Coordinates of C-alpha atoms in Angstrom, one line a residue:
M1 CA 59.5 112.2 146.0
V2 CA 58.9 115.3 144.0
A3 CA 60.2 117.0 146.9
K4 CA 63.4 114.1 147.3
E5 CA 63.8 115.0 143.1
L6 CA 64.0 118.3 143.5
F7 CA 66.5 118.7 146.7
S8 CA 69.1 116.7 145.0
A9 CA 68.9 118.8 142.1
L10 CA 69.9 122.3 144.8
K11 CA 72.0 121.2 147.2
D12 CA 75.1 123.7 145.7
P13 CA 74.9 126.4 148.6
S14 CA 75.1 129.5 146.1
V15 CA 72.1 128.8 144.1
V16 CA 71.5 131.2 140.8
I17 CA 68.1 131.5 138.9
M18 CA 70.2 133.6 136.3
S19 CA 73.0 135.8 135.7
N20 CA 74.5 138.8 133.0
W21 CA 75.1 141.5 132.1
L22 CA 72.7 144.1 131.9
K23 CA 72.6 147.8 131.4
I24 CA 70.9 150.0 134.3
R25 CA 69.6 153.7 133.9
G26 CA 70.9 156.3 136.9
T27 CA 69.9 159.5 138.0
L28 CA 70.9 161.6 135.4
K29 CA 69.2 159.6 132.5
S30 CA 72.2 157.8 131.9
W31 CA 73.0 154.1 131.1
T32 CA 75.4 152.0 133.0
K33 CA 76.5 148.6 131.7
L34 CA 76.4 146.0 135.1
W35 CA 77.4 142.6 136.0
C36 CA 73.3 141.5 138.1
I37 CA 73.0 138.2 139.4
L38 CA 69.5 136.9 140.0
K39 CA 68.8 134.8 143.7
P40 CA 65.8 134.2 145.0
G41 CA 64.9 137.0 146.8
I42 CA 67.8 138.9 145.0
L43 CA 69.2 140.6 143.1
L44 CA 72.9 141.8 143.1
I45 CA 74.8 144.2 141.1
Y46 CA 78.1 144.0 140.5
K47 CA 80.7 146.1 138.3
T48 CA 82.2 142.9 137.0
P49 CA 81.8 139.0 136.8
G50 CA 84.1 138.5 139.8
S51 CA 82.5 138.9 143.9
D52 CA 85.5 142.3 144.6
H53 CA 83.0 145.1 143.4
W54 CA 79.7 145.3 144.4
V55 CA 77.6 147.8 143.4
G56 CA 74.3 147.0 145.5
T57 CA 71.6 145.1 146.8
I58 CA 68.1 144.6 145.2
L59 CA 65.5 143.2 148.0
L60 CA 62.8 141.5 146.0
N61 CA 60.0 141.2 148.6
A62 CA 59.6 145.0 148.7
C63 CA 59.4 145.5 144.1
K64 CA 56.8 145.2 141.8
L65 CA 57.6 144.3 138.4
I66 CA 56.6 145.8 134.9
E67 CA 57.2 145.7 131.2
R68 CA 58.7 149.0 130.4
P69 CA 58.4 149.3 126.6
S70 CA 60.7 151.3 124.8
K71 CA 61.6 153.0 121.3
K72 CA 65.7 152.1 121.3
D73 CA 67.1 148.7 120.5
G74 CA 66.6 146.2 123.1
F75 CA 64.0 145.0 126.1
C76 CA 63.3 147.9 128.7
F77 CA 61.6 146.6 132.5
K78 CA 60.8 147.8 135.9
L79 CA 61.6 147.1 139.2
Y80 CA 60.0 149.5 141.3
H81 CA 58.6 149.9 145.6
P82 CA 54.5 150.7 144.9
L83 CA 55.1 153.1 147.8
D84 CA 58.2 154.9 146.1
K85 CA 60.1 153.7 149.3
S86 CA 63.8 152.1 149.1
I87 CA 64.6 149.1 147.8
W88 CA 67.7 148.4 148.6
A89 CA 69.6 146.4 151.7
M90 CA 71.9 148.0 154.0
K91 CA 74.9 146.1 153.6
G92 CA 76.4 143.5 151.0
P93 CA 77.2 140.1 150.5
K94 CA 80.3 140.0 152.1
G95 CA 78.7 143.1 155.1
E96 CA 80.3 145.9 152.9
S97 CA 78.5 148.6 154.1
V98 CA 79.5 150.8 151.0
G99 CA 79.2 150.1 147.4
S100 CA 81.1 150.7 144.1
I101 CA 81.5 154.0 142.8
T102 CA 79.6 153.9 140.1
Q103 CA 76.2 156.8 138.6
P104 CA 73.8 157.8 140.9
L105 CA 71.0 155.2 140.7
P106 CA 67.4 156.2 141.7
S107 CA 66.4 155.1 145.3
N108 CA 62.6 153.4 145.0
Y109 CA 63.0 152.2 141.4
L110 CA 65.4 151.1 138.3
I111 CA 65.3 150.8 135.0
F112 CA 67.1 147.7 133.2
R113 CA 67.2 147.2 129.3
A114 CA 68.6 143.7 127.9
A115 CA 70.7 143.3 124.7
S116 CA 67.5 142.0 123.4
E117 CA 63.6 141.4 123.4
S118 CA 64.7 137.5 124.2
D119 CA 66.8 138.1 126.6
G120 CA 64.3 141.0 128.4
R121 CA 61.4 137.5 128.5
C122 CA 64.5 135.6 130.1
W123 CA 64.5 138.1 132.8
M124 CA 61.1 138.8 133.3
D125 CA 60.3 135.0 133.7
A126 CA 63.3 135.0 136.1
L127 CA 62.3 138.1 138.5
E128 CA 58.6 136.7 138.9
L129 CA 60.2 133.5 139.3
A130 CA 63.0 135.6 142.2
L131 CA 60.2 137.7 143.2
S132 CA 57.5 134.1 143.8
C133 CA 60.1 132.7 146.7
S134 CA 60.8 136.0 148.6
S135 CA 57.1 136.4 148.9
L136 CA 56.8 132.7 150.0
S137 CA 59.7 133.6 152.3
K138 CA 57.6 135.4 154.5
M139 CA 55.2 132.7 154.9
S140 CA 58.3 129.7 156.3
A141 CA 57.1 129.0 160.0
K142 CA 59.5 125.9 160.0
S143 CA 63.1 124.6 158.5
G144 CA 64.6 121.7 157.4
R145 CA 61.2 119.6 156.9
D146 CA 61.3 117.3 154.2
G147 CA 64.6 117.7 153.0
D148 CA 68.0 117.7 154.5
L149 CA 68.7 121.2 154.3
S150 CA 72.5 120.8 155.0
G151 CA 74.7 123.8 154.4
S152 CA 75.9 127.7 154.8
S153 CA 72.8 129.7 156.3
E154 CA 72.1 131.0 152.5
S155 CA 71.8 127.9 151.6
S156 CA 69.1 126.9 154.0
H157 CA 67.4 129.8 153.3
I158 CA 66.7 128.8 149.9
L159 CA 66.3 125.3 149.7
Q160 CA 63.7 126.1 152.5
L161 CA 62.2 129.0 149.8
L162 CA 62.5 126.6 147.5
Q163 CA 60.4 123.4 149.2
I164 CA 57.5 125.6 149.7
S165 CA 57.0 126.5 146.6
L166 CA 57.2 123.1 145.8
H167 CA 54.9 122.1 148.9
Q168 CA 52.0 124.9 147.5
H169 CA 52.7 124.5 143.9
T170 CA 51.8 120.3 143.9
A171 CA 49.1 120.9 146.7
E172 CA 47.5 123.4 143.9
R173 CA 45.2 121.6 141.3
V174 CA 47.6 122.1 138.9
H175 CA 46.1 123.4 135.1
I176 CA 47.2 123.8 131.6
R177 CA 45.4 126.3 129.4
C178 CA 45.8 127.6 126.0
N179 CA 43.9 131.3 126.1
A180 CA 41.5 131.5 123.3
A181 CA 40.0 135.0 122.3
G182 CA 35.8 134.2 122.2
E183 CA 35.9 130.6 122.7
A184 CA 36.5 127.9 125.6
S185 CA 39.8 128.1 127.3
Q186 CA 41.3 124.9 126.5
V187 CA 41.8 123.2 129.8
E188 CA 43.8 119.6 130.6
T189 CA 44.6 118.7 134.8
V190 CA 48.1 116.9 135.4
S191 CA 47.9 114.0 137.4
E192 CA 50.4 113.3 140.1
E193 CA 52.4 111.0 138.2
N194 CA 53.6 113.4 135.6
K195 CA 53.8 116.6 138.6
G196 CA 56.9 114.0 139.0
L197 CA 57.7 113.7 135.7
I198 CA 57.8 117.9 134.9
W199 CA 60.0 118.3 138.2
T200 CA 62.5 115.6 136.8
L201 CA 62.4 117.5 133.0
L202 CA 63.3 120.8 134.9
K203 CA 66.7 119.4 136.7
Q204 CA 68.0 119.4 133.3
L205 CA 67.0 122.9 132.2
R206 CA 69.0 126.2 132.8
P207 CA 68.2 129.6 131.4
G208 CA 68.7 130.2 128.4
M209 CA 69.0 126.5 127.3
D210 CA 68.9 124.9 124.0
L211 CA 66.0 122.3 124.2
S212 CA 66.1 120.3 121.1
K213 CA 68.5 117.6 123.1
V214 CA 66.2 117.8 126.0
V215 CA 64.0 114.4 126.3
L216 CA 60.7 115.8 126.8
P217 CA 58.0 113.6 129.0
T218 CA 55.4 112.0 126.1
F219 CA 52.8 113.0 128.6
I220 CA 53.1 116.9 127.0
L221 CA 53.4 115.0 123.4
E222 CA 50.8 115.7 120.4
P223 CA 49.9 112.3 119.1
R224 CA 51.5 113.3 115.9
S225 CA 55.0 114.6 114.5
F226 CA 55.8 118.0 113.6
L227 CA 56.1 117.0 109.8
D228 CA 52.2 116.3 110.3
K229 CA 51.0 119.7 112.0
L230 CA 53.2 121.5 109.1
S231 CA 50.1 120.4 107.4
D232 CA 47.4 122.3 108.9
Y233 CA 47.8 125.2 107.2
Y234 CA 46.1 124.0 104.5
Y235 CA 42.7 123.1 104.9
H236 CA 42.0 125.8 103.3
A237 CA 43.9 125.5 100.6
D238 CA 41.1 126.7 98.5
L239 CA 41.8 130.6 99.5
L240 CA 44.7 130.3 97.7
S241 CA 43.0 128.9 94.8
Q242 CA 40.8 132.1 95.1
A243 CA 43.8 134.2 95.0
V244 CA 45.6 133.3 91.9
M245 CA 41.9 134.4 90.1
E246 CA 41.8 138.0 91.7
E247 CA 42.5 140.7 89.1
S248 CA 44.7 143.1 91.0
P249 CA 47.6 143.0 93.1
Y250 CA 46.1 144.1 96.8
S251 CA 43.1 141.5 96.3
R252 CA 45.1 138.8 95.9
M253 CA 47.7 140.2 99.2
K254 CA 44.6 140.1 100.9
Q255 CA 43.8 136.7 100.5
V256 CA 46.8 135.0 100.8
L257 CA 46.6 136.8 104.5
R258 CA 43.5 135.2 104.4
W259 CA 44.3 131.2 103.9
Y260 CA 48.1 132.7 106.0
L261 CA 46.2 133.3 109.4
S262 CA 43.2 129.9 108.5
G263 CA 46.4 128.1 110.0
F264 CA 46.1 129.1 113.6
Y265 CA 42.9 128.4 114.7
K266 CA 43.3 124.6 115.1
K267 CA 44.2 123.5 118.2
P268 CA 44.9 120.6 120.8
K269 CA 43.2 120.3 123.6
G270 CA 45.6 121.2 126.1
L271 CA 49.4 122.2 125.9
K272 CA 50.7 120.2 123.5
K273 CA 54.1 119.6 121.5
P274 CA 53.8 117.2 118.5
Y275 CA 56.8 114.5 118.1
N276 CA 60.4 116.6 117.1
P277 CA 60.9 114.0 113.8
I278 CA 63.0 111.1 112.7
L279 CA 65.9 111.9 110.7
G280 CA 64.5 110.7 106.9
E281 CA 61.3 110.5 108.3
M282 CA 58.2 111.9 105.7
F283 CA 54.4 113.1 106.4
R284 CA 52.4 112.7 102.8
C285 CA 48.0 113.6 102.3
C286 CA 46.3 115.4 100.3
W287 CA 43.4 117.5 100.4
L288 CA 40.1 117.6 97.1
H289 CA 38.8 120.6 96.2
P290 CA 35.2 120.0 95.4
Q291 CA 34.8 123.6 93.5
T292 CA 37.4 123.2 91.3
D293 CA 37.4 119.2 91.2
S294 CA 41.7 119.7 91.8
C295 CA 43.7 118.6 94.6
T296 CA 46.4 119.6 96.8
F297 CA 49.2 117.8 97.6
Y298 CA 51.9 118.0 100.0
I299 CA 54.7 116.4 101.2
A300 CA 57.3 116.3 103.9
E301 CA 60.7 115.1 105.5
Q302 CA 62.9 115.3 108.1
V303 CA 65.9 116.5 106.0
S304 CA 68.6 117.2 109.3
H305 CA 68.1 116.6 113.5
H306 CA 70.6 118.4 114.4
P307 CA 69.9 121.0 113.4
P308 CA 66.5 119.5 113.8
V309 CA 65.2 121.0 110.0
S310 CA 62.1 120.1 108.5
A311 CA 61.3 120.9 104.3
F312 CA 57.9 120.3 103.0
Y313 CA 56.7 121.0 99.2
I314 CA 52.8 121.6 98.6
S315 CA 51.3 121.5 94.9
N316 CA 47.9 122.2 93.3
R317 CA 48.7 122.4 89.7
K318 CA 45.6 122.5 88.2
D319 CA 44.5 125.8 90.2
G320 CA 48.1 126.7 89.5
F321 CA 50.4 127.6 92.6
C322 CA 52.7 126.0 95.0
I323 CA 54.6 126.5 97.8
T324 CA 58.6 125.1 99.5
G325 CA 60.6 126.1 102.0
S326 CA 62.0 124.9 105.1
I327 CA 61.5 125.5 108.9
L328 CA 64.5 124.9 111.6
A329 CA 62.6 123.6 114.5
K330 CA 64.8 126.1 117.7
S331 CA 63.4 126.2 121.3
K332 CA 64.5 128.7 124.2
F333 CA 63.9 127.9 128.5
Y334 CA 63.5 130.9 130.2
G335 CA 63.2 130.0 133.9
N336 CA 59.0 129.8 134.3
S337 CA 58.9 130.2 129.9
L338 CA 59.5 128.8 126.6
S339 CA 59.6 130.1 123.4
A340 CA 59.4 127.6 120.3
I341 CA 61.0 129.8 117.3
L342 CA 59.3 128.1 113.8
D343 CA 63.3 129.6 111.7
G344 CA 62.8 129.6 107.9
K345 CA 60.3 131.3 105.2
A346 CA 58.3 130.1 103.0
R347 CA 58.0 130.6 99.0
L348 CA 54.4 130.3 97.8
L349 CA 54.3 130.7 94.1
F350 CA 51.3 131.9 91.9
L351 CA 52.3 129.5 88.6
T352 CA 49.8 131.5 86.1
R353 CA 51.5 134.7 86.9
D354 CA 54.5 134.2 88.1
E355 CA 54.7 136.1 91.3
E356 CA 56.3 135.1 94.6
Y357 CA 55.5 135.9 98.1
I358 CA 57.9 135.2 100.5
I359 CA 56.8 134.2 104.2
T360 CA 57.5 134.5 107.7
M361 CA 56.6 133.0 111.0
P362 CA 55.7 133.6 114.2
Y363 CA 57.0 131.8 117.5
A364 CA 54.8 130.1 119.7
H365 CA 55.5 131.5 123.9
C366 CA 55.1 129.5 127.2
K367 CA 54.6 130.6 130.4
G368 CA 53.9 129.0 134.2
I369 CA 56.1 126.4 133.8
L370 CA 57.1 126.2 137.3
Y371 CA 54.1 128.6 138.4
G372 CA 50.7 129.9 137.3
T373 CA 48.5 128.9 134.9
M374 CA 50.5 127.5 131.9
T375 CA 49.8 129.4 128.5
L376 CA 50.1 129.8 125.0
E377 CA 50.2 132.2 123.6
L378 CA 52.4 133.6 119.5
G379 CA 53.9 136.5 119.6
G380 CA 56.8 138.1 117.5
K381 CA 56.5 139.9 113.6
I382 CA 55.6 138.4 110.4
T383 CA 55.8 139.2 106.9
I384 CA 55.1 137.9 103.6
E385 CA 56.3 140.5 100.7
C386 CA 55.7 139.7 96.7
E387 CA 58.9 141.3 95.5
K388 CA 56.8 141.4 91.3
T389 CA 53.6 144.0 92.0
Q390 CA 55.9 145.4 95.7
C391 CA 52.7 144.4 97.7
Y392 CA 53.9 143.9 101.4
T393 CA 52.6 142.7 104.9
E394 CA 53.4 143.1 108.4
I395 CA 51.8 141.7 111.3
E396 CA 53.2 141.6 114.4
Y397 CA 51.5 138.9 117.0
K398 CA 51.3 139.8 120.5
L399 CA 51.4 138.5 124.5
K400 CA 50.0 139.6 126.5
P401 CA 51.1 142.6 128.2
F402 CA 52.2 142.2 132.0
L403 CA 49.3 143.9 133.6
G404 CA 47.0 142.8 131.0
S405 CA 43.3 141.6 130.8
S406 CA 41.8 138.9 128.9
C407 CA 40.7 140.6 126.1
N408 CA 44.3 141.5 125.3
V409 CA 45.5 137.9 124.1
N410 CA 46.1 136.8 121.0
Q411 CA 45.9 140.1 119.3
I412 CA 47.6 140.6 116.5
S413 CA 47.6 144.5 113.9
G414 CA 49.4 145.2 110.9
K415 CA 49.4 146.7 107.2
I416 CA 49.6 146.6 103.8
R417 CA 51.6 148.2 101.6
M418 CA 52.2 148.8 97.8
G419 CA 55.3 150.0 98.0
E420 CA 55.5 152.7 100.8
D421 CA 52.1 153.4 101.1
V422 CA 49.4 151.8 103.0
L423 CA 46.4 150.6 101.6
A424 CA 44.5 148.8 104.8
T425 CA 45.4 148.3 108.8
V426 CA 44.5 144.5 110.2
D427 CA 43.3 144.2 113.4
G428 CA 41.5 141.5 116.0
H429 CA 42.2 138.0 118.2
W430 CA 44.5 135.8 115.6
D431 CA 41.7 133.2 117.1
S432 CA 38.4 134.8 116.3
K433 CA 37.8 137.5 114.3
V434 CA 40.2 139.6 112.0
H435 CA 39.0 142.7 110.7
L436 CA 40.6 145.0 107.9
T437 CA 40.1 148.2 107.2
E438 CA 40.6 150.0 103.5
K439 CA 43.1 153.3 104.7
R440 CA 41.9 155.7 102.0
T441 CA 37.6 154.9 102.0
G442 CA 37.8 154.0 106.0
Q443 CA 35.2 150.4 104.8
Q444 CA 36.0 148.0 107.5
E445 CA 35.2 144.5 106.8
V446 CA 36.3 141.1 108.3
L447 CA 38.8 139.5 107.3
W448 CA 39.1 136.1 108.7
N449 CA 36.3 134.4 111.5
P450 CA 36.9 131.0 112.0
G451 CA 33.6 130.5 113.4
P452 CA 30.8 127.3 112.7
D453 CA 30.8 128.0 109.0
I454 CA 33.7 128.9 108.1
R455 CA 35.2 125.2 110.5
R456 CA 32.4 123.5 108.3
Q457 CA 34.1 124.5 104.4
R458 CA 37.6 122.7 105.5
L459 CA 38.6 120.8 102.7
K460 CA 39.2 116.6 104.1
R461 CA 42.2 115.1 104.1
Q462 CA 43.2 112.1 102.4
V463 CA 46.2 109.3 103.9
V464 CA 47.6 106.6 102.7
Q465 CA 46.1 104.1 105.5
V466 CA 49.0 103.2 108.0
D467 CA 49.3 99.6 106.6
Q468 CA 50.1 100.1 103.2
Q469 CA 52.1 103.0 104.1
E470 CA 56.2 103.0 104.0
A471 CA 58.3 102.1 107.4
F472 CA 59.7 106.1 107.6
E473 CA 55.9 107.7 106.8
S474 CA 55.3 109.1 109.7
E475 CA 52.2 108.0 111.3
R476 CA 53.2 104.0 110.5
L477 CA 56.6 104.7 112.2
W478 CA 55.4 107.1 115.5
Q479 CA 51.4 104.1 115.5
H480 CA 53.4 102.7 118.9
V481 CA 53.6 106.2 120.5
T482 CA 50.9 107.3 118.9
R483 CA 48.7 103.9 120.4
A484 CA 49.8 104.7 123.9
I485 CA 49.2 107.9 124.8
S486 CA 45.9 107.1 123.4
D487 CA 45.7 104.3 125.9
K488 CA 46.6 107.0 128.0
D489 CA 49.9 105.0 129.6
Q490 CA 52.8 106.2 129.7
M491 CA 55.5 104.7 130.5
R492 CA 54.8 102.4 127.4
A493 CA 55.0 105.0 125.4
T494 CA 57.9 106.9 126.9
Q495 CA 59.3 102.9 126.0
E496 CA 58.3 103.3 122.8
K497 CA 59.7 106.5 121.8
F498 CA 62.3 105.6 123.5
V499 CA 63.5 102.5 121.2
L500 CA 62.3 105.6 117.9
E501 CA 65.5 107.7 119.4
E502 CA 67.5 104.8 120.2
A503 CA 67.3 103.5 116.8
Q504 CA 68.5 107.0 115.5
R505 CA 71.3 107.5 118.0
Q506 CA 72.5 104.1 117.0
E507 CA 72.1 104.3 113.2
A508 CA 74.1 108.3 113.0
R509 CA 77.2 106.0 114.7
E510 CA 77.1 103.5 112.1
R511 CA 77.2 106.3 109.9
A512 CA 80.1 108.8 111.4
E513 CA 81.2 111.2 109.4
R514 CA 79.0 110.5 106.4
P515 CA 76.5 113.3 105.5
W516 CA 73.3 112.0 105.1
N517 CA 70.9 112.3 101.8
P518 CA 67.6 113.2 102.0
R519 CA 65.6 111.4 99.6
L520 CA 63.6 113.8 98.2
F521 CA 65.2 117.4 99.0
T522 CA 68.1 118.2 98.3
F523 CA 70.4 121.4 99.9
N524 CA 70.7 124.7 97.2
T525 CA 73.9 126.3 99.0
D526 CA 73.6 129.4 96.6
T527 CA 71.0 130.4 98.3
N528 CA 71.1 128.5 101.5
E529 CA 67.8 126.7 100.7
W530 CA 66.1 123.2 100.6
H531 CA 64.2 122.6 97.7
Y532 CA 61.9 120.0 96.2
K533 CA 63.8 117.3 93.8
Y534 CA 60.9 115.9 91.5
T535 CA 59.3 119.2 91.0
D536 CA 59.4 118.5 87.1
T537 CA 60.2 115.0 87.0
K538 CA 57.0 112.9 85.3
P539 CA 55.5 110.2 88.0
W540 CA 55.6 107.4 86.2
D541 CA 59.2 107.0 86.3
P542 CA 59.8 105.1 89.0
E543 CA 63.8 105.1 88.4
R544 CA 63.8 109.0 89.5
C545 CA 61.0 109.4 91.6
L546 CA 60.5 107.5 95.1
L547 CA 57.9 108.7 96.2
Q548 CA 56.6 111.4 93.5
F549 CA 52.9 112.9 93.0
E550 CA 50.9 116.0 91.3
K551 CA 51.0 115.9 87.1
D552 CA 47.6 115.0 86.0
G553 CA 46.1 113.6 89.8
V554 CA 48.7 110.4 90.8
I555 CA 50.6 109.5 93.0
Q556 CA 53.8 106.8 92.5
T557 CA 55.0 105.1 95.5
K558 CA 58.2 103.1 94.3
E559 CA 59.1 100.5 96.7
K560 CA 61.9 97.4 97.6
S561 CA 59.1 95.3 97.4
R562 CA 56.2 96.3 94.4
R563 CA 55.0 99.3 93.2
R564 CA 52.2 101.2 94.0
S565 CA 50.0 103.8 92.3
F566 CA 47.2 105.9 93.1
S567 CA 44.9 107.9 91.7
Y568 CA 43.7 111.1 93.2
S569 CA 40.1 112.0 92.1
Q570 CA 36.5 113.1 93.1
N571 CA 36.1 108.7 94.1
W572 CA 39.7 108.5 95.1
A573 CA 38.6 107.6 98.9
A574 CA 36.4 105.0 97.6
Q575 CA 39.3 103.6 95.6
Q576 CA 41.6 102.8 97.7
K577 CA 43.0 102.4 100.9
V578 CA 43.0 105.8 102.4
S579 CA 42.1 107.6 105.6
P580 CA 39.9 110.5 105.2
T581 CA 41.6 112.5 108.4
G582 CA 39.5 115.5 107.3
S583 CA 37.1 116.3 110.5

């Protein structure tokens, strides 16, 4: 069944994995921009996108691939023969014996430059797939099995390679794993039924494609909303309470960075993606602070569907901080990998000090989708910047190098600056121990280490019970999908998910050209940012506030039929119908 699913999508005799412009370095160390077409087992190089000006053909079965660091813009990688032999085919795709004239190119290697890191990663993944197909061709002893391989000799050869690759892939025990330095890897076995769903999904995809409109199978979903997922950053919000009390800007920045790192180690088992929120969906919760007898409140709303934007607001006025921001979630498919990019920023405000910290996010990179072990990493550079104090932190989340070992997984490094002066360096692993080294004294300390003691100090999160929530609050909205996933009933989960998505499409059709007006957030056209509407509204003013909280520890909810007021205090969970989810 899986073989037929795949072959039905690959009957086109001209299968192309990827094609685009790349710069290629010649023997004279100058660069030439050429059009490259990648097919299973071969890389065709042309002067132009047409097929009239063939330059040469690379035989990938003889090649190795590595990333090549570059100080210039773009992303470089290298194809080479490990024994320094020629990597070029003798003739072209139409029997040409002489290619179009360009600058001289090396015979045993080629160095390529893509326009950006994302383009380069896309080419690396596509080439790994093509190399895999090429190596499998050596094992091909039969043709035409289990599928219709009619067509040209070229298309038959390609389909044979892909068929062998598919048989080998489905014969293996497929695992999905999140690499974790310093702790056991998270492993999940994918059932035979779900392998078929993966290949059905891949039929929709092309390298470079935006995944925001692709319907994902429910077995890869983490059973909670993305709005809920964003709240993971506040299980250690007490670190922000401590940061406000620090006397020096440098000490406050260190504590903010410690809090920032605390948001990453809480991961689901296996490789999972949360639900894409429905337009107008909301999520709210809070964390009690035993040491300060205060409470951190969190509320988020899906304010846009295309593009998908989630706005959020966090507040603990008693301890003197609040956070506002929005995230545009974008995903890109690269062939054997995909990246989830969280485009946006958060603004952390220390109220008593009138300091604002602007914070950005790393991207998530998943590889091994078509072959190999599926792994998840974080990548990219993030910044935490306070304009008032001139204190600035830059941290790089590093992807595992192509030839790296397990100790290279989940690495980070960075610096804390005050103006132009470097005050400290940071290095370690974001899911385990991170060290900070003072530049002036050379003294080293553990900045963050989410061991058992730290995990026991997690604040207890409180949420309103599902039957007390409004219809569009996350847990109530997705409850039937969540229950089906918990029961491991993928068919029922898919049906329930379809009901929600179809209702959203119907609502969009009825709304037509009328703009969507979020309940809790408003868009500032001057700053192009979303802001919470009710930061200064009295919580007992139900006419202005549909869902308002934070002054004097009170949440006020206005509904069509009745009004409810929830009091947050140390005995709040006992007084009201709430569900603790801190463990």
